[in-house]
């Protein structure tokens, strides 16, 4: 999976989003401030298509209306606005059309400046984009690749808002817990990932291990121009990747792992290779 999956498109010319404090919005009237914000808001270098082609299958999505804009259009957001959600969904769908055995997870987990009418608009966009590819809510353990292929389903949508209850193709957010370490320290992050894996539910939910470091205000202040990638990510990715290589999938093991800048190391290939351990277990059992 990728963290803030859409942030490749964050636009420094766009208004500052409603996910930011009032003081930041005032400061961001200065174009240099917006340039710096972009350096700290962008967590991915790849488009959805490029991420999909590189093996990413879980997408972490934050969305917002544009306050003051007429209509109910919804955009991706992380500090600054990105592209319309509809454009991103269409890009994903065209990949799925070409690869009918591939399955993706869309996790809509943060909503800003959205009332119920915005939600219904977005949900209808999701339905229009994927139609019969949407997997209806089911017991998690039933949802194998074979199950998805038989039903010709390719998309699971998790929707962290009570309105999920009105749509059978929206999975509740609590089926996709993603505990967040909120630290700049790689050792604390890895300890947190270990602890939360030990505490995860054995059955009934998916589980996201967020292998990401989060800058604090003082981190940003000290390294204004360098940005997230050069300050936190480059230096710590090798250690994070070593942790990934040591994991086992399956019950009480890792399920979905997310990272920033997924192309900087062999992240997706390393995660995907963990599935071979499950095959080895099956072979030894038989």
PDB file of C-alpha atoms in Angstrom:
ATOM      1  CA  UNK A   1       0.000   0.000   0.000  1.00  0.00           C
ATOM      2  CA  UNK A   2       0.936   3.664  -0.373  1.00  0.00           C
ATOM      3  CA  UNK A   3       0.426   6.392   2.244  1.00  0.00           C
ATOM      4  CA  UNK A   4      -1.434   9.530   1.060  1.00  0.00           C
ATOM      5  CA  UNK A   5      -1.583   7.710  -2.243  1.00  0.00           C
ATOM      6  CA  UNK A   6      -2.810  10.661  -4.349  1.00  0.00           C
ATOM      7  CA  UNK A   7      -0.289  13.262  -3.150  1.00  0.00           C
ATOM      8  CA  UNK A   8       1.717  13.120  -6.389  1.00  0.00           C
ATOM      9  CA  UNK A   9      -0.894  15.570  -7.742  1.00  0.00           C
ATOM     10  CA  UNK A  10      -0.869  18.084  -4.897  1.00  0.00           C
ATOM     11  CA  UNK A  11      -0.888  21.526  -6.542  1.00  0.00           C
ATOM     12  CA  UNK A  12       1.021  24.431  -4.961  1.00  0.00           C
ATOM     13  CA  UNK A  13      -1.145  26.864  -6.955  1.00  0.00           C
ATOM     14  CA  UNK A  14      -4.320  25.485  -5.372  1.00  0.00           C
ATOM     15  CA  UNK A  15      -5.887  26.947  -2.228  1.00  0.00           C
ATOM     16  CA  UNK A  16      -4.826  25.522   1.125  1.00  0.00           C
ATOM     17  CA  UNK A  17      -7.255  22.823   2.191  1.00  0.00           C
ATOM     18  CA  UNK A  18      -9.730  22.811   5.084  1.00  0.00           C
ATOM     19  CA  UNK A  19      -7.555  20.146   6.746  1.00  0.00           C
ATOM     20  CA  UNK A  20      -5.125  22.947   7.756  1.00  0.00           C
ATOM     21  CA  UNK A  21      -5.210  25.354  10.717  1.00  0.00           C
ATOM     22  CA  UNK A  22      -6.344  28.963  10.162  1.00  0.00           C
ATOM     23  CA  UNK A  23      -2.812  30.296  10.817  1.00  0.00           C
ATOM     24  CA  UNK A  24      -1.411  28.088   8.031  1.00  0.00           C
ATOM     25  CA  UNK A  25      -4.153  29.261   5.643  1.00  0.00           C
ATOM     26  CA  UNK A  26      -3.159  32.900   6.321  1.00  0.00           C
ATOM     27  CA  UNK A  27       0.547  32.192   5.815  1.00  0.00           C
ATOM     28  CA  UNK A  28      -0.154  30.259   2.632  1.00  0.00           C
ATOM     29  CA  UNK A  29      -1.229  33.415   0.844  1.00  0.00           C
ATOM     30  CA  UNK A  30       2.530  33.741   0.255  1.00  0.00           C
ATOM     31  CA  UNK A  31       3.503  31.555  -2.725  1.00  0.00           C
ATOM     32  CA  UNK A  32       6.852  30.516  -1.146  1.00  0.00           C
ATOM     33  CA  UNK A  33       4.934  29.090   1.838  1.00  0.00           C
ATOM     34  CA  UNK A  34       2.813  27.003  -0.542  1.00  0.00           C
ATOM     35  CA  UNK A  35       5.994  25.743  -2.247  1.00  0.00           C
ATOM     36  CA  UNK A  36       7.349  24.630   1.141  1.00  0.00           C
ATOM     37  CA  UNK A  37       3.982  23.073   2.026  1.00  0.00           C
ATOM     38  CA  UNK A  38       4.163  21.011  -1.149  1.00  0.00           C
ATOM     39  CA  UNK A  39       7.596  19.668  -0.161  1.00  0.00           C
ATOM     40  CA  UNK A  40       6.047  18.382   3.086  1.00  0.00           C
ATOM     41  CA  UNK A  41       2.640  17.338   1.675  1.00  0.00           C
ATOM     42  CA  UNK A  42       3.849  15.135  -1.172  1.00  0.00           C
ATOM     43  CA  UNK A  43       4.451  11.555  -0.001  1.00  0.00           C
ATOM     44  CA  UNK A  44       4.422   9.817  -3.409  1.00  0.00           C
ATOM     45  CA  UNK A  45       6.257  10.434  -6.696  1.00  0.00           C
ATOM     46  CA  UNK A  46       4.055   8.127  -8.775  1.00  0.00           C
ATOM     47  CA  UNK A  47       0.602   8.480 -10.349  1.00  0.00           C
ATOM     48  CA  UNK A  48      -2.096   5.888  -9.550  1.00  0.00           C
ATOM     49  CA  UNK A  49      -1.342   4.094 -12.828  1.00  0.00           C
ATOM     50  CA  UNK A  50       2.383   3.964 -12.051  1.00  0.00           C
ATOM     51  CA  UNK A  51       1.713   2.760  -8.496  1.00  0.00           C
ATOM     52  CA  UNK A  52      -0.605   0.029  -9.784  1.00  0.00           C
ATOM     53  CA  UNK A  53       1.965  -1.058 -12.358  1.00  0.00           C
ATOM     54  CA  UNK A  54       4.569  -1.164  -9.560  1.00  0.00           C
ATOM     55  CA  UNK A  55       2.470  -3.548  -7.443  1.00  0.00           C
ATOM     56  CA  UNK A  56       0.618  -1.167  -5.081  1.00  0.00           C
ATOM     57  CA  UNK A  57      -2.889  -2.466  -4.321  1.00  0.00           C
ATOM     58  CA  UNK A  58      -4.003  -0.499  -1.216  1.00  0.00           C
ATOM     59  CA  UNK A  59      -4.670   3.241  -1.526  1.00  0.00           C
ATOM     60  CA  UNK A  60      -4.952   5.645   1.428  1.00  0.00           C
ATOM     61  CA  UNK A  61      -7.375   8.404   0.358  1.00  0.00           C
ATOM     62  CA  UNK A  62      -8.233  11.786   1.934  1.00  0.00           C
ATOM     63  CA  UNK A  63     -10.881  13.890   0.254  1.00  0.00           C
ATOM     64  CA  UNK A  64     -12.576  17.287   0.479  1.00  0.00           C
ATOM     65  CA  UNK A  65     -14.959  19.643  -1.238  1.00  0.00           C
ATOM     66  CA  UNK A  66     -13.568  23.067  -2.191  1.00  0.00           C
ATOM     67  CA  UNK A  67     -15.324  25.522   0.134  1.00  0.00           C
ATOM     68  CA  UNK A  68     -16.928  28.294  -1.918  1.00  0.00           C
ATOM     69  CA  UNK A  69     -16.989  26.261  -5.125  1.00  0.00           C
ATOM     70  CA  UNK A  70     -20.405  25.786  -6.758  1.00  0.00           C
ATOM     71  CA  UNK A  71     -21.488  22.146  -7.070  1.00  0.00           C
ATOM     72  CA  UNK A  72     -20.417  19.106  -5.087  1.00  0.00           C
ATOM     73  CA  UNK A  73     -17.156  18.090  -6.758  1.00  0.00           C
ATOM     74  CA  UNK A  74     -14.772  16.234  -4.444  1.00  0.00           C
ATOM     75  CA  UNK A  75     -10.956  16.466  -4.604  1.00  0.00           C
ATOM     76  CA  UNK A  76      -8.054  14.596  -3.059  1.00  0.00           C
ATOM     77  CA  UNK A  77      -6.354  16.645  -0.341  1.00  0.00           C
ATOM     78  CA  UNK A  78      -3.240  16.701   1.822  1.00  0.00           C
ATOM     79  CA  UNK A  79      -2.552  20.243   2.970  1.00  0.00           C
ATOM     80  CA  UNK A  80      -3.107  21.436  -0.606  1.00  0.00           C
ATOM     81  CA  UNK A  81      -5.750  20.252  -3.068  1.00  0.00           C
ATOM     82  CA  UNK A  82      -5.014  17.556  -5.638  1.00  0.00           C
ATOM     83  CA  UNK A  83      -7.006  16.281  -8.625  1.00  0.00           C
ATOM     84  CA  UNK A  84     -10.725  15.465  -8.724  1.00  0.00           C
ATOM     85  CA  UNK A  85     -11.465  12.101  -7.125  1.00  0.00           C
ATOM     86  CA  UNK A  86     -13.437  11.152 -10.253  1.00  0.00           C
ATOM     87  CA  UNK A  87     -10.295  11.472 -12.423  1.00  0.00           C
ATOM     88  CA  UNK A  88      -8.322   9.228 -10.062  1.00  0.00           C
ATOM     89  CA  UNK A  89     -11.064   6.589  -9.965  1.00  0.00           C
ATOM     90  CA  UNK A  90     -11.241   6.498 -13.765  1.00  0.00           C
ATOM     91  CA  UNK A  91      -7.467   6.010 -13.972  1.00  0.00           C
ATOM     92  CA  UNK A  92      -7.694   3.055 -11.571  1.00  0.00           C
ATOM     93  CA  UNK A  93     -10.649   1.548 -13.405  1.00  0.00           C
ATOM     94  CA  UNK A  94      -8.841   1.595 -16.734  1.00  0.00           C
ATOM     95  CA  UNK A  95      -6.004  -0.444 -15.125  1.00  0.00           C
ATOM     96  CA  UNK A  96      -8.558  -2.936 -13.748  1.00  0.00           C
ATOM     97  CA  UNK A  97     -10.209  -3.247 -17.166  1.00  0.00           C
ATOM     98  CA  UNK A  98      -6.855  -4.329 -18.591  1.00  0.00           C
ATOM     99  CA  UNK A  99      -6.063  -6.653 -15.646  1.00  0.00           C
ATOM    100  CA  UNK A 100      -9.287  -8.490 -14.705  1.00  0.00           C
ATOM    101  CA  UNK A 101      -7.624 -10.635 -12.001  1.00  0.00           C
ATOM    102  CA  UNK A 102      -6.185  -7.699 -10.043  1.00  0.00           C
ATOM    103  CA  UNK A 103      -7.883  -6.529  -6.824  1.00  0.00           C
ATOM    104  CA  UNK A 104      -7.510  -3.119  -5.143  1.00  0.00           C
ATOM    105  CA  UNK A 105      -8.450  -1.671  -1.736  1.00  0.00           C
ATOM    106  CA  UNK A 106      -9.609   1.960  -1.583  1.00  0.00           C
ATOM    107  CA  UNK A 107      -9.577   3.376   1.949  1.00  0.00           C
ATOM    108  CA  UNK A 108     -11.490   6.676   2.197  1.00  0.00           C
ATOM    109  CA  UNK A 109     -10.467   7.597   5.737  1.00  0.00           C
ATOM    110  CA  UNK A 110     -10.460  11.415   6.011  1.00  0.00           C
ATOM    111  CA  UNK A 111     -13.242  13.740   4.831  1.00  0.00           C
ATOM    112  CA  UNK A 112     -13.130  17.549   4.990  1.00  0.00           C
ATOM    113  CA  UNK A 113     -15.780  20.214   4.312  1.00  0.00           C
ATOM    114  CA  UNK A 114     -18.309  17.544   3.324  1.00  0.00           C
ATOM    115  CA  UNK A 115     -21.992  17.344   4.276  1.00  0.00           C
ATOM    116  CA  UNK A 116     -24.275  14.383   3.476  1.00  0.00           C
ATOM    117  CA  UNK A 117     -25.000  15.657  -0.041  1.00  0.00           C
ATOM    118  CA  UNK A 118     -21.236  15.711  -0.795  1.00  0.00           C
ATOM    119  CA  UNK A 119     -20.942  12.154   0.536  1.00  0.00           C
ATOM    120  CA  UNK A 120     -23.824  10.890  -1.618  1.00  0.00           C
ATOM    121  CA  UNK A 121     -22.242  12.617  -4.638  1.00  0.00           C
ATOM    122  CA  UNK A 122     -18.864  10.952  -3.968  1.00  0.00           C
ATOM    123  CA  UNK A 123     -20.408   7.527  -3.311  1.00  0.00           C
ATOM    124  CA  UNK A 124     -22.333   7.728  -6.584  1.00  0.00           C
ATOM    125  CA  UNK A 125     -19.063   8.609  -8.338  1.00  0.00           C
ATOM    126  CA  UNK A 126     -17.460   5.489  -6.821  1.00  0.00           C
ATOM    127  CA  UNK A 127     -20.403   3.363  -7.991  1.00  0.00           C
ATOM    128  CA  UNK A 128     -20.288   4.882 -11.519  1.00  0.00           C
ATOM    129  CA  UNK A 129     -16.534   4.321 -11.815  1.00  0.00           C
ATOM    130  CA  UNK A 130     -16.455   0.636 -10.842  1.00  0.00           C
ATOM    131  CA  UNK A 131     -20.053  -0.685 -11.134  1.00  0.00           C
ATOM    132  CA  UNK A 132     -20.095  -4.502 -10.956  1.00  0.00           C
ATOM    133  CA  UNK A 133     -16.397  -4.613  -9.933  1.00  0.00           C
ATOM    134  CA  UNK A 134     -17.387  -3.461  -6.405  1.00  0.00           C
ATOM    135  CA  UNK A 135     -17.254  -6.218  -3.788  1.00  0.00           C
ATOM    136  CA  UNK A 136     -20.216  -6.126  -1.386  1.00  0.00           C
ATOM    137  CA  UNK A 137     -19.539  -6.341   2.341  1.00  0.00           C
ATOM    138  CA  UNK A 138     -18.893  -9.917   3.357  1.00  0.00           C
ATOM    139  CA  UNK A 139     -17.205 -11.863   6.148  1.00  0.00           C
ATOM    140  CA  UNK A 140     -13.529 -10.904   5.731  1.00  0.00           C
ATOM    141  CA  UNK A 141     -12.361 -14.527   5.792  1.00  0.00           C
ATOM    142  CA  UNK A 142     -14.546 -15.366   2.762  1.00  0.00           C
ATOM    143  CA  UNK A 143     -12.880 -12.757   0.575  1.00  0.00           C
ATOM    144  CA  UNK A 144     -10.159 -14.771  -1.117  1.00  0.00           C
ATOM    145  CA  UNK A 145      -8.785 -14.091  -4.581  1.00  0.00           C
ATOM    146  CA  UNK A 146     -10.767 -17.085  -5.820  1.00  0.00           C
ATOM    147  CA  UNK A 147     -13.961 -15.577  -4.372  1.00  0.00           C
ATOM    148  CA  UNK A 148     -13.215 -12.248  -6.089  1.00  0.00           C
ATOM    149  CA  UNK A 149     -12.435 -13.903  -9.442  1.00  0.00           C
ATOM    150  CA  UNK A 150     -15.585 -16.031  -9.377  1.00  0.00           C
ATOM    151  CA  UNK A 151     -17.758 -12.973  -8.689  1.00  0.00           C
ATOM    152  CA  UNK A 152     -15.719 -10.792 -11.101  1.00  0.00           C
ATOM    153  CA  UNK A 153     -15.169  -8.298  -8.255  1.00  0.00           C
ATOM    154  CA  UNK A 154     -12.001  -6.203  -8.192  1.00  0.00           C
ATOM    155  CA  UNK A 155     -12.572  -3.320  -5.746  1.00  0.00           C
ATOM    156  CA  UNK A 156     -13.111  -3.170  -1.978  1.00  0.00           C
ATOM    157  CA  UNK A 157     -14.053   0.316  -0.749  1.00  0.00           C
ATOM    158  CA  UNK A 158     -13.678   1.218   2.929  1.00  0.00           C
ATOM    159  CA  UNK A 159     -15.624   4.314   3.984  1.00  0.00           C
ATOM    160  CA  UNK A 160     -14.961   5.861   7.393  1.00  0.00           C
ATOM    161  CA  UNK A 161     -18.305   7.653   7.737  1.00  0.00           C
ATOM    162  CA  UNK A 162     -21.695   6.451   9.075  1.00  0.00           C
ATOM    163  CA  UNK A 163     -23.240   6.715   5.593  1.00  0.00           C
ATOM    164  CA  UNK A 164     -21.490   3.452   4.653  1.00  0.00           C
ATOM    165  CA  UNK A 165     -24.526   1.758   6.220  1.00  0.00           C
ATOM    166  CA  UNK A 166     -26.736   2.896   3.346  1.00  0.00           C
ATOM    167  CA  UNK A 167     -24.657   1.226   0.608  1.00  0.00           C
ATOM    168  CA  UNK A 168     -23.957  -2.523   0.465  1.00  0.00           C
ATOM    169  CA  UNK A 169     -20.670  -1.992  -1.439  1.00  0.00           C
ATOM    170  CA  UNK A 170     -19.125   0.265   1.248  1.00  0.00           C
ATOM    171  CA  UNK A 171     -17.155  -1.567   3.916  1.00  0.00           C
ATOM    172  CA  UNK A 172     -17.087   0.074   7.372  1.00  0.00           C
ATOM    173  CA  UNK A 173     -13.844   1.806   8.313  1.00  0.00           C
ATOM    174  CA  UNK A 174     -13.422  -0.441  11.360  1.00  0.00           C
ATOM    175  CA  UNK A 175     -12.764  -3.360   8.989  1.00  0.00           C
ATOM    176  CA  UNK A 176      -9.547  -1.580   7.948  1.00  0.00           C
ATOM    177  CA  UNK A 177      -7.779  -0.453  11.152  1.00  0.00           C
ATOM    178  CA  UNK A 178      -4.543   1.440  10.450  1.00  0.00           C
ATOM    179  CA  UNK A 179      -2.838   2.368  13.749  1.00  0.00           C
ATOM    180  CA  UNK A 180      -0.560   5.393  13.359  1.00  0.00           C
ATOM    181  CA  UNK A 181       2.758   5.731  15.243  1.00  0.00           C
ATOM    182  CA  UNK A 182       2.994   9.539  14.828  1.00  0.00           C
ATOM    183  CA  UNK A 183       6.748   9.647  15.373  1.00  0.00           C
ATOM    184  CA  UNK A 184       9.914  10.890  13.642  1.00  0.00           C
ATOM    185  CA  UNK A 185      11.985   8.144  15.303  1.00  0.00           C
ATOM    186  CA  UNK A 186      12.456   4.980  13.232  1.00  0.00           C
ATOM    187  CA  UNK A 187      13.145   2.779  16.299  1.00  0.00           C
ATOM    188  CA  UNK A 188       9.918   3.929  17.971  1.00  0.00           C
ATOM    189  CA  UNK A 189       8.070   3.305  14.692  1.00  0.00           C
ATOM    190  CA  UNK A 190       9.302  -0.284  14.409  1.00  0.00           C
ATOM    191  CA  UNK A 191       8.465  -0.962  18.070  1.00  0.00           C
ATOM    192  CA  UNK A 192       4.966   0.439  17.480  1.00  0.00           C
ATOM    193  CA  UNK A 193       4.479  -1.762  14.398  1.00  0.00           C
ATOM    194  CA  UNK A 194       5.489  -4.830  16.407  1.00  0.00           C
ATOM    195  CA  UNK A 195       3.181  -3.941  19.312  1.00  0.00           C
ATOM    196  CA  UNK A 196       0.131  -3.233  17.128  1.00  0.00           C
ATOM    197  CA  UNK A 197       0.646  -6.442  15.137  1.00  0.00           C
ATOM    198  CA  UNK A 198       0.626  -8.332  18.430  1.00  0.00           C
ATOM    199  CA  UNK A 199      -2.644  -6.647  19.395  1.00  0.00           C
ATOM    200  CA  UNK A 200      -4.472  -6.997  16.050  1.00  0.00           C
ATOM    201  CA  UNK A 201      -7.729  -8.945  15.783  1.00  0.00           C
ATOM    202  CA  UNK A 202      -7.173 -12.537  14.760  1.00  0.00           C
ATOM    203  CA  UNK A 203     -10.294 -12.579  12.589  1.00  0.00           C
ATOM    204  CA  UNK A 204     -12.906 -10.286  11.073  1.00  0.00           C
ATOM    205  CA  UNK A 205     -10.770  -7.345   9.886  1.00  0.00           C
ATOM    206  CA  UNK A 206      -7.942  -6.449   7.574  1.00  0.00           C
ATOM    207  CA  UNK A 207      -4.952  -4.658   9.156  1.00  0.00           C
ATOM    208  CA  UNK A 208      -2.685  -1.864   7.919  1.00  0.00           C
ATOM    209  CA  UNK A 209       0.872  -1.510   9.213  1.00  0.00           C
ATOM    210  CA  UNK A 210       1.737   2.146   8.491  1.00  0.00           C
ATOM    211  CA  UNK A 211       5.516   2.013   8.010  1.00  0.00           C
ATOM    212  CA  UNK A 212       5.753   5.805   7.869  1.00  0.00           C
ATOM    213  CA  UNK A 213       7.467   8.568   9.848  1.00  0.00           C
ATOM    214  CA  UNK A 214       5.522  11.764  10.574  1.00  0.00           C
ATOM    215  CA  UNK A 215       7.257  15.160  10.777  1.00  0.00           C
ATOM    216  CA  UNK A 216       6.578  17.411  13.748  1.00  0.00           C
ATOM    217  CA  UNK A 217       6.357  21.208  13.460  1.00  0.00           C
ATOM    218  CA  UNK A 218       9.955  21.555  14.697  1.00  0.00           C
ATOM    219  CA  UNK A 219      11.127  18.958  12.109  1.00  0.00           C
ATOM    220  CA  UNK A 220       9.603  21.068   9.349  1.00  0.00           C
ATOM    221  CA  UNK A 221      11.001  24.299  10.846  1.00  0.00           C
ATOM    222  CA  UNK A 222      14.542  22.883  10.985  1.00  0.00           C
ATOM    223  CA  UNK A 223      14.496  21.426   7.467  1.00  0.00           C
ATOM    224  CA  UNK A 224      12.110  23.798   5.676  1.00  0.00           C
ATOM    225  CA  UNK A 225      13.566  23.545   2.182  1.00  0.00           C
ATOM    226  CA  UNK A 226      14.608  19.887   2.253  1.00  0.00           C
ATOM    227  CA  UNK A 227      11.095  18.474   2.559  1.00  0.00           C
ATOM    228  CA  UNK A 228       9.774  15.128   3.787  1.00  0.00           C
ATOM    229  CA  UNK A 229      11.628  12.870   1.361  1.00  0.00           C
ATOM    230  CA  UNK A 230      15.102  14.266   2.028  1.00  0.00           C
ATOM    231  CA  UNK A 231      14.634  14.768   5.776  1.00  0.00           C
ATOM    232  CA  UNK A 232      12.898  11.612   7.015  1.00  0.00           C
ATOM    233  CA  UNK A 233      12.267   9.105   4.243  1.00  0.00           C
ATOM    234  CA  UNK A 234      15.562   8.566   2.356  1.00  0.00           C
ATOM    235  CA  UNK A 235      17.578   8.015   5.516  1.00  0.00           C
ATOM    236  CA  UNK A 236      15.187   5.583   7.221  1.00  0.00           C
ATOM    237  CA  UNK A 237      13.704   3.529   4.374  1.00  0.00           C
ATOM    238  CA  UNK A 238      16.469   0.854   4.419  1.00  0.00           C
ATOM    239  CA  UNK A 239      15.799   0.092   8.108  1.00  0.00           C
ATOM    240  CA  UNK A 240      12.034   0.032   7.499  1.00  0.00           C
ATOM    241  CA  UNK A 241      12.532  -2.317   4.544  1.00  0.00           C
ATOM    242  CA  UNK A 242      14.639  -4.655   6.690  1.00  0.00           C
ATOM    243  CA  UNK A 243      11.732  -4.821   9.161  1.00  0.00           C
ATOM    244  CA  UNK A 244       9.363  -5.694   6.295  1.00  0.00           C
ATOM    245  CA  UNK A 245      11.669  -8.506   5.114  1.00  0.00           C
ATOM    246  CA  UNK A 246      11.578 -10.065   8.590  1.00  0.00           C
ATOM    247  CA  UNK A 247       7.746 -10.264   8.704  1.00  0.00           C
ATOM    248  CA  UNK A 248       5.407 -13.204   8.222  1.00  0.00           C
ATOM    249  CA  UNK A 249       1.937 -12.850   6.693  1.00  0.00           C
ATOM    250  CA  UNK A 250      -1.199 -14.632   7.896  1.00  0.00           C
ATOM    251  CA  UNK A 251      -3.126 -14.639  11.185  1.00  0.00           C
ATOM    252  CA  UNK A 252      -1.391 -12.290  13.667  1.00  0.00           C
ATOM    253  CA  UNK A 253       1.172 -11.441  10.995  1.00  0.00           C
ATOM    254  CA  UNK A 254       1.306  -8.569   8.540  1.00  0.00           C
ATOM    255  CA  UNK A 255      -1.591  -8.011   6.136  1.00  0.00           C
ATOM    256  CA  UNK A 256      -1.200  -4.630   4.363  1.00  0.00           C
ATOM    257  CA  UNK A 257       1.936  -2.483   4.712  1.00  0.00           C
ATOM    258  CA  UNK A 258       2.021   1.159   3.600  1.00  0.00           C
ATOM    259  CA  UNK A 259       4.999   3.388   2.869  1.00  0.00           C
ATOM    260  CA  UNK A 260       5.908   6.848   1.591  1.00  0.00           C
ATOM    261  CA  UNK A 261       7.648   7.144  -1.805  1.00  0.00           C
ATOM    262  CA  UNK A 262       7.055   3.485  -2.630  1.00  0.00           C
ATOM    263  CA  UNK A 263       9.452   3.537  -5.600  1.00  0.00           C
ATOM    264  CA  UNK A 264      12.582   4.609  -3.661  1.00  0.00           C
ATOM    265  CA  UNK A 265      13.419   1.054  -2.580  1.00  0.00           C
ATOM    266  CA  UNK A 266      12.090  -2.299  -3.708  1.00  0.00           C
ATOM    267  CA  UNK A 267       9.140  -1.851  -1.370  1.00  0.00           C
ATOM    268  CA  UNK A 268       6.254  -3.444  -3.303  1.00  0.00           C
ATOM    269  CA  UNK A 269       8.312  -6.420  -4.511  1.00  0.00           C
ATOM    270  CA  UNK A 270       9.527  -7.047  -0.942  1.00  0.00           C
ATOM    271  CA  UNK A 271       5.985  -7.003   0.477  1.00  0.00           C
ATOM    272  CA  UNK A 272       4.605  -9.181  -2.335  1.00  0.00           C
ATOM    273  CA  UNK A 273       7.413 -11.734  -1.818  1.00  0.00           C
ATOM    274  CA  UNK A 274       6.191 -12.323   1.769  1.00  0.00           C
ATOM    275  CA  UNK A 275       3.262 -14.237   0.247  1.00  0.00           C
ATOM    276  CA  UNK A 276       5.709 -16.952  -0.776  1.00  0.00           C
ATOM    277  CA  UNK A 277       5.996 -17.804   2.935  1.00  0.00           C
ATOM    278  CA  UNK A 278       2.286 -18.703   2.945  1.00  0.00           C
ATOM    279  CA  UNK A 279       2.821 -20.996  -0.042  1.00  0.00           C
ATOM    280  CA  UNK A 280       5.749 -22.673   1.747  1.00  0.00           C
ATOM    281  CA  UNK A 281       3.515 -23.230   4.810  1.00  0.00           C
ATOM    282  CA  UNK A 282       0.826 -24.812   2.609  1.00  0.00           C
ATOM    283  CA  UNK A 283       3.367 -27.104   0.972  1.00  0.00           C
ATOM    284  CA  UNK A 284       4.865 -28.224   4.293  1.00  0.00           C
ATOM    285  CA  UNK A 285       1.343 -28.854   5.664  1.00  0.00           C
ATOM    286  CA  UNK A 286       0.531 -31.140   2.736  1.00  0.00           C
TER     287      UNK A 286
END
